[in-house]
């Protein structure tokens, strides 16, 4: 089998730490092009891989005609780059949030469909071992119905992660459009939908910029969600967890409680009402400091090479995005938003 020719658009932190190394490790992939508006960044990776460097993604798509493209740009460019890649006949893996509006998301889905290519969204939380184990336990039925939940994702903010530090695009509203909610909150809206196999029906939210200076993107959000099934819970996203980052979910169910990511060694803990306790060591969640393989790249490559539509599809990404957009609408209108 000939190798998949892959191009990476956007050569910042997520490319450097996740996409590029995971493509490198995949035997079915040849990295053929790198695009970044800062030419030196694209050059660095192109030299290493004997690939071509570009500052213009349209020029790259025309010349290289890659089989697949990873879109790792600032949020505002996710849709235009993804649509251009799909129109050029390339499968698309786009970072989250997939887009910055529902209209953009729908246009991306349509472009992929019309051009016979896959669109996958990088919601890596679904592929992390603790979350996969948690879903397996939920599906076993031993906990019964999930009644309430709390899911949170917080860290000190992108300045410690982004290649540009405090000067990062993450803090520039016109490029980021949204802050902690687009960075972290959308991961949790995707996770809770997938874990519970349920859709969000209503959202009420407080979304604020509490502490980051010289920016008007949100750095904190606390949301109340009601699911279609009636289950209610909270979703929190924060860039101001300066001590004690959090990527945890607790589900209170009819027959007990499940704690995911609350304990360093036992990543999933099930405490049943009958007094029994089950602890699972299934491997830690990936963090900014400790990059374990996300699984996203391998899944994307597997879908293409086996002609299997991705489960983390554009449609799925859009449903998760719409929860976040509803949170902003709730903040703006001071109302509960129905989806």
Short mmCIF file of C-alpha atoms in Angstrom, two decimals:
data_model
loop_
_atom_site.label_atom_id
_atom_site.label_comp_id
_atom_site.label_asym_id
_atom_site.label_seq_id
_atom_site.Cartn_x
_atom_site.Cartn_y
_atom_site.Cartn_z
CA UNK A 1 0.00 0.00 0.00
CA UNK A 2 1.36 3.42 -0.88
CA UNK A 3 1.69 5.82 2.02
CA UNK A 4 -0.85 8.55 2.72
CA UNK A 5 0.51 11.93 1.72
CA UNK A 6 -0.30 14.27 4.61
CA UNK A 7 0.05 18.05 4.87
CA UNK A 8 -0.06 19.99 8.14
CA UNK A 9 -1.47 23.52 8.08
CA UNK A 10 -0.42 25.53 11.13
CA UNK A 11 2.88 24.60 12.80
CA UNK A 12 2.29 25.75 16.37
CA UNK A 13 2.13 23.84 19.66
CA UNK A 14 -0.58 21.31 18.81
CA UNK A 15 1.22 20.35 15.58
CA UNK A 16 4.59 20.16 17.24
CA UNK A 17 3.46 18.11 20.24
CA UNK A 18 0.64 15.98 18.86
CA UNK A 19 -0.03 15.89 15.13
CA UNK A 20 3.48 15.80 13.68
CA UNK A 21 5.01 13.26 16.14
CA UNK A 22 1.97 11.01 15.84
CA UNK A 23 2.11 11.11 12.03
CA UNK A 24 5.86 10.39 12.26
CA UNK A 25 5.11 7.32 14.34
CA UNK A 26 2.49 6.02 11.90
CA UNK A 27 4.03 3.71 9.26
CA UNK A 28 1.24 4.47 6.75
CA UNK A 29 2.02 8.18 6.52
CA UNK A 30 4.41 10.38 4.57
CA UNK A 31 4.49 14.03 5.66
CA UNK A 32 4.75 15.97 2.40
CA UNK A 33 4.04 19.62 3.25
CA UNK A 34 3.94 22.10 6.11
CA UNK A 35 2.19 25.46 6.03
CA UNK A 36 2.59 28.38 8.43
CA UNK A 37 2.37 32.14 7.99
CA UNK A 38 5.73 32.23 9.79
CA UNK A 39 7.86 30.57 7.13
CA UNK A 40 10.64 29.48 9.54
CA UNK A 41 8.18 27.28 11.44
CA UNK A 42 7.14 25.44 8.30
CA UNK A 43 10.77 25.25 7.14
CA UNK A 44 11.90 23.57 10.36
CA UNK A 45 9.53 20.62 9.87
CA UNK A 46 9.90 20.51 6.09
CA UNK A 47 13.68 20.13 6.38
CA UNK A 48 13.34 17.29 8.87
CA UNK A 49 10.89 15.38 6.65
CA UNK A 50 12.20 16.21 3.21
CA UNK A 51 8.88 17.96 2.65
CA UNK A 52 7.93 21.34 1.18
CA UNK A 53 7.24 24.46 3.23
CA UNK A 54 4.57 27.03 2.38
CA UNK A 55 3.06 30.19 3.80
CA UNK A 56 -0.12 29.89 1.70
CA UNK A 57 -2.36 26.84 2.14
CA UNK A 58 -4.10 27.34 -1.22
CA UNK A 59 -0.77 27.26 -3.03
CA UNK A 60 0.16 24.09 -1.13
CA UNK A 61 -3.14 22.36 -1.98
CA UNK A 62 -2.73 23.20 -5.67
CA UNK A 63 0.87 22.05 -5.93
CA UNK A 64 1.02 19.07 -3.56
CA UNK A 65 -2.50 17.64 -3.82
CA UNK A 66 -2.19 15.83 -0.47
CA UNK A 67 -4.37 12.85 0.46
CA UNK A 68 -5.09 14.32 3.87
CA UNK A 69 -4.64 17.57 5.79
CA UNK A 70 -4.38 18.37 9.50
CA UNK A 71 -5.81 21.83 10.22
CA UNK A 72 -3.99 23.24 13.25
CA UNK A 73 -4.53 26.96 12.68
CA UNK A 74 -6.13 29.56 14.96
CA UNK A 75 -9.86 28.91 15.40
CA UNK A 76 -11.03 31.57 12.93
CA UNK A 77 -9.23 29.76 10.08
CA UNK A 78 -10.50 26.24 10.80
CA UNK A 79 -13.45 26.51 8.42
CA UNK A 80 -11.78 28.24 5.44
CA UNK A 81 -8.77 25.90 5.49
CA UNK A 82 -10.90 22.77 5.97
CA UNK A 83 -13.27 23.73 3.15
CA UNK A 84 -10.38 24.50 0.79
CA UNK A 85 -8.73 21.16 1.63
CA UNK A 86 -11.98 19.22 1.09
CA UNK A 87 -12.51 20.96 -2.25
CA UNK A 88 -8.98 19.93 -3.20
CA UNK A 89 -9.97 16.31 -2.53
CA UNK A 90 -8.13 15.89 0.77
CA UNK A 91 -9.49 14.21 3.89
CA UNK A 92 -9.56 16.69 6.77
CA UNK A 93 -8.64 16.38 10.45
CA UNK A 94 -9.49 19.70 12.10
CA UNK A 95 -8.57 20.76 15.61
CA UNK A 96 -11.34 21.71 18.01
CA UNK A 97 -13.45 23.79 18.10
CA UNK A 98 -14.15 22.68 14.52
CA UNK A 99 -15.48 26.13 13.63
CA UNK A 100 -16.60 29.37 15.27
CA UNK A 101 -20.25 29.32 14.17
CA UNK A 102 -22.89 26.78 13.24
CA UNK A 103 -22.95 28.13 9.66
CA UNK A 104 -19.23 27.45 9.29
CA UNK A 105 -19.58 23.96 10.70
CA UNK A 106 -22.40 23.13 8.30
CA UNK A 107 -20.38 24.48 5.36
CA UNK A 108 -17.44 22.24 6.34
CA UNK A 109 -19.67 19.15 6.59
CA UNK A 110 -21.19 19.96 3.19
CA UNK A 111 -17.77 20.51 1.55
CA UNK A 112 -16.56 17.13 2.78
CA UNK A 113 -19.74 15.38 1.64
CA UNK A 114 -19.74 17.03 -1.78
CA UNK A 115 -16.12 16.09 -2.39
CA UNK A 116 -16.28 12.52 -1.08
CA UNK A 117 -13.75 13.05 1.71
CA UNK A 118 -13.83 12.49 5.46
CA UNK A 119 -14.03 15.30 7.99
CA UNK A 120 -12.87 14.38 11.47
CA UNK A 121 -12.64 16.66 14.52
CA UNK A 122 -9.77 16.29 17.01
CA UNK A 123 -11.87 15.55 20.08
CA UNK A 124 -9.20 13.42 21.74
CA UNK A 125 -11.03 13.07 25.08
CA UNK A 126 -13.11 10.24 23.61
CA UNK A 127 -9.97 8.25 22.89
CA UNK A 128 -8.28 8.62 26.29
CA UNK A 129 -8.19 5.29 28.17
CA UNK A 130 -9.97 6.52 31.34
CA UNK A 131 -12.89 7.81 29.28
CA UNK A 132 -13.08 4.65 27.17
CA UNK A 133 -13.13 2.56 30.35
CA UNK A 134 -15.80 4.80 31.89
CA UNK A 135 -18.04 4.41 28.85
CA UNK A 136 -17.62 0.63 28.94
CA UNK A 137 -18.72 0.62 32.63
CA UNK A 138 -21.72 2.85 31.88
CA UNK A 139 -22.76 0.56 29.04
CA UNK A 140 -22.59 -2.47 31.36
CA UNK A 141 -25.59 -1.02 33.19
CA UNK A 142 -24.23 -1.71 36.68
CA UNK A 143 -24.51 1.96 37.69
CA UNK A 144 -28.01 2.38 36.29
CA UNK A 145 -29.13 5.74 34.95
CA UNK A 146 -26.87 8.76 35.25
CA UNK A 147 -28.82 11.32 37.28
CA UNK A 148 -26.36 14.20 37.68
CA UNK A 149 -22.78 14.99 36.66
CA UNK A 150 -19.92 17.41 37.00
CA UNK A 151 -17.29 17.73 34.28
CA UNK A 152 -14.41 20.19 34.35
CA UNK A 153 -11.30 21.07 32.38
CA UNK A 154 -8.93 23.69 33.71
CA UNK A 155 -5.25 24.60 33.51
CA UNK A 156 -3.14 27.77 33.90
CA UNK A 157 -3.87 28.95 30.35
CA UNK A 158 -2.33 28.80 26.87
CA UNK A 159 0.60 31.10 27.63
CA UNK A 160 2.51 28.11 29.03
CA UNK A 161 1.55 25.89 26.10
CA UNK A 162 1.48 28.06 22.98
CA UNK A 163 4.71 28.53 21.03
CA UNK A 164 4.07 32.28 21.32
CA UNK A 165 3.50 32.38 25.08
CA UNK A 166 1.62 35.49 26.22
CA UNK A 167 1.65 36.77 22.62
CA UNK A 168 -0.35 33.77 21.48
CA UNK A 169 -3.28 33.97 19.04
CA UNK A 170 -5.31 32.31 21.80
CA UNK A 171 -5.66 35.76 23.39
CA UNK A 172 -6.51 37.65 20.18
CA UNK A 173 -10.27 37.73 19.80
CA UNK A 174 -10.31 38.14 16.02
CA UNK A 175 -8.28 34.92 15.59
CA UNK A 176 -9.49 32.91 18.58
CA UNK A 177 -13.14 34.13 18.64
CA UNK A 178 -13.50 32.21 21.91
CA UNK A 179 -11.11 31.45 24.77
CA UNK A 180 -11.26 28.75 27.44
CA UNK A 181 -14.61 27.57 26.12
CA UNK A 182 -13.26 26.90 22.62
CA UNK A 183 -10.04 25.45 24.02
CA UNK A 184 -11.33 23.30 26.90
CA UNK A 185 -15.11 23.61 27.26
CA UNK A 186 -15.82 22.08 23.87
CA UNK A 187 -13.78 19.01 24.87
CA UNK A 188 -16.11 18.49 27.80
CA UNK A 189 -19.34 19.10 25.89
CA UNK A 190 -18.14 16.46 23.43
CA UNK A 191 -17.13 14.10 26.23
CA UNK A 192 -20.41 14.31 28.14
CA UNK A 193 -22.51 13.81 24.98
CA UNK A 194 -20.45 10.76 24.06
CA UNK A 195 -20.21 9.26 27.56
CA UNK A 196 -23.93 9.58 28.27
CA UNK A 197 -25.03 8.84 24.68
CA UNK A 198 -27.35 11.79 25.15
CA UNK A 199 -27.74 15.25 23.67
CA UNK A 200 -27.72 18.59 25.48
CA UNK A 201 -31.22 20.11 25.50
CA UNK A 202 -30.69 23.32 27.50
CA UNK A 203 -27.74 25.47 28.57
CA UNK A 204 -27.42 28.26 31.12
CA UNK A 205 -23.98 29.79 31.57
CA UNK A 206 -21.73 32.41 33.09
CA UNK A 207 -18.80 33.11 30.76
CA UNK A 208 -16.21 35.71 31.82
CA UNK A 209 -12.72 37.10 31.52
CA UNK A 210 -11.71 37.06 35.18
CA UNK A 211 -7.95 37.31 35.30
CA UNK A 212 -6.09 37.26 31.98
CA UNK A 213 -4.92 40.75 31.08
CA UNK A 214 -5.03 42.56 27.74
CA UNK A 215 -7.53 40.15 26.22
CA UNK A 216 -11.27 40.01 25.78
CA UNK A 217 -11.54 36.26 25.22
CA UNK A 218 -13.13 34.26 28.02
CA UNK A 219 -10.86 32.65 30.59
CA UNK A 220 -13.59 31.01 32.69
CA UNK A 221 -17.03 29.52 32.21
CA UNK A 222 -19.45 27.64 34.42
CA UNK A 223 -22.41 26.08 32.64
CA UNK A 224 -25.48 24.18 33.75
CA UNK A 225 -26.65 21.57 31.24
CA UNK A 226 -29.90 19.66 31.00
CA UNK A 227 -29.69 16.61 28.77
CA UNK A 228 -32.56 15.30 26.63
CA UNK A 229 -32.99 12.41 29.08
CA UNK A 230 -33.47 14.88 31.95
CA UNK A 231 -30.01 14.32 33.46
CA UNK A 232 -28.58 17.63 34.74
CA UNK A 233 -25.03 18.67 35.48
CA UNK A 234 -22.31 21.28 35.33
CA UNK A 235 -19.55 21.91 32.81
CA UNK A 236 -16.61 24.11 33.80
CA UNK A 237 -13.77 25.45 31.64
CA UNK A 238 -10.95 27.54 33.08
CA UNK A 239 -7.63 29.06 32.12
CA UNK A 240 -6.97 30.22 35.70
CA UNK A 241 -6.29 26.93 37.50
CA UNK A 242 -2.81 28.17 38.37
CA UNK A 243 -2.37 25.38 40.90
CA UNK A 244 -4.05 22.02 40.51
CA UNK A 245 -5.18 21.58 36.93
CA UNK A 246 -8.31 19.50 36.43
CA UNK A 247 -9.62 17.20 33.73
CA UNK A 248 -12.16 15.21 35.67
CA UNK A 249 -15.73 14.02 35.46
CA UNK A 250 -17.96 12.63 38.20
CA UNK A 251 -21.21 10.86 37.40
CA UNK A 252 -23.78 10.28 40.16
CA UNK A 253 -26.00 7.38 39.15
CA UNK A 254 -28.89 5.32 40.52
CA UNK A 255 -26.59 2.62 41.88
CA UNK A 256 -23.48 4.57 42.79
CA UNK A 257 -20.91 7.10 41.64
CA UNK A 258 -18.15 7.01 39.03
CA UNK A 259 -15.13 9.28 39.35
CA UNK A 260 -12.99 9.76 36.26
CA UNK A 261 -9.61 11.49 36.44
CA UNK A 262 -9.96 12.46 40.11
CA UNK A 263 -7.12 10.25 41.35
CA UNK A 264 -3.54 10.13 40.08
CA UNK A 265 -3.18 6.32 40.14
CA UNK A 266 -6.73 5.01 39.92
CA UNK A 267 -8.03 6.86 36.87
CA UNK A 268 -11.53 5.41 37.12
CA UNK A 269 -13.19 4.69 40.49
CA UNK A 270 -16.64 3.15 40.85
CA UNK A 271 -18.27 3.26 44.29
CA UNK A 272 -21.50 1.28 44.37
CA UNK A 273 -24.35 1.79 46.84
CA UNK A 274 -23.87 -1.80 48.02
CA UNK A 275 -20.49 -0.79 49.46
CA UNK A 276 -18.23 -2.32 46.81
CA UNK A 277 -15.48 -0.20 45.29
CA UNK A 278 -13.80 -0.85 41.94
CA UNK A 279 -10.58 0.92 40.95
CA UNK A 280 -9.15 0.88 37.44
CA UNK A 281 -5.58 1.74 36.46
CA UNK A 282 -6.00 2.24 32.73
CA UNK A 283 -3.37 4.88 31.94
CA UNK A 284 -3.37 8.59 32.61
CA UNK A 285 -5.08 11.33 30.67
CA UNK A 286 -2.78 13.29 28.35
CA UNK A 287 -1.88 16.71 29.76
CA UNK A 288 0.04 19.69 28.40
CA UNK A 289 3.04 18.71 30.52
CA UNK A 290 2.83 15.00 29.85
CA UNK A 291 1.95 14.28 26.24
CA UNK A 292 0.77 10.74 25.86
CA UNK A 293 -0.30 9.77 22.34
CA UNK A 294 -3.75 11.21 21.75
CA UNK A 295 -4.92 8.41 19.49
CA UNK A 296 -6.53 10.96 17.16
CA UNK A 297 -3.96 10.72 14.36
CA UNK A 298 -3.94 6.92 14.30
CA UNK A 299 -7.74 6.90 14.24
CA UNK A 300 -7.82 9.42 11.37
CA UNK A 301 -5.30 7.38 9.35
CA UNK A 302 -7.16 4.14 10.12
CA UNK A 303 -10.45 5.64 8.86
CA UNK A 304 -8.86 6.70 5.57
CA UNK A 305 -6.92 3.48 4.95
CA UNK A 306 -9.91 1.23 5.74
CA UNK A 307 -12.58 3.44 4.15
CA UNK A 308 -14.36 3.76 7.49
CA UNK A 309 -16.22 7.03 8.17
CA UNK A 310 -14.82 8.60 11.37
CA UNK A 311 -17.00 8.31 14.47
CA UNK A 312 -15.72 11.74 15.59
CA UNK A 313 -17.30 13.27 12.51
CA UNK A 314 -18.06 16.81 11.49
CA UNK A 315 -21.67 16.24 12.59
CA UNK A 316 -20.48 15.18 16.05
CA UNK A 317 -18.07 18.11 16.26
CA UNK A 318 -20.87 20.50 15.36
CA UNK A 319 -23.20 19.17 18.08
CA UNK A 320 -20.43 19.70 20.64
CA UNK A 321 -19.68 23.18 19.27
CA UNK A 322 -23.35 24.17 19.45
CA UNK A 323 -23.34 23.54 23.21
CA UNK A 324 -20.50 26.06 23.59
CA UNK A 325 -22.18 28.58 21.29
CA UNK A 326 -25.34 28.22 23.41
CA UNK A 327 -23.29 29.02 26.54
CA UNK A 328 -22.14 32.30 24.95
CA UNK A 329 -25.72 33.04 23.94
CA UNK A 330 -26.86 32.40 27.51
CA UNK A 331 -24.20 34.76 28.86
CA UNK A 332 -25.21 37.45 26.34
CA UNK A 333 -28.98 37.18 26.88
CA UNK A 334 -29.05 36.09 30.55
CA UNK A 335 -31.45 33.35 29.47
CA UNK A 336 -31.54 29.57 29.33
CA UNK A 337 -30.84 28.54 25.72
CA UNK A 338 -32.64 25.56 24.20
CA UNK A 339 -30.82 23.47 21.60
#
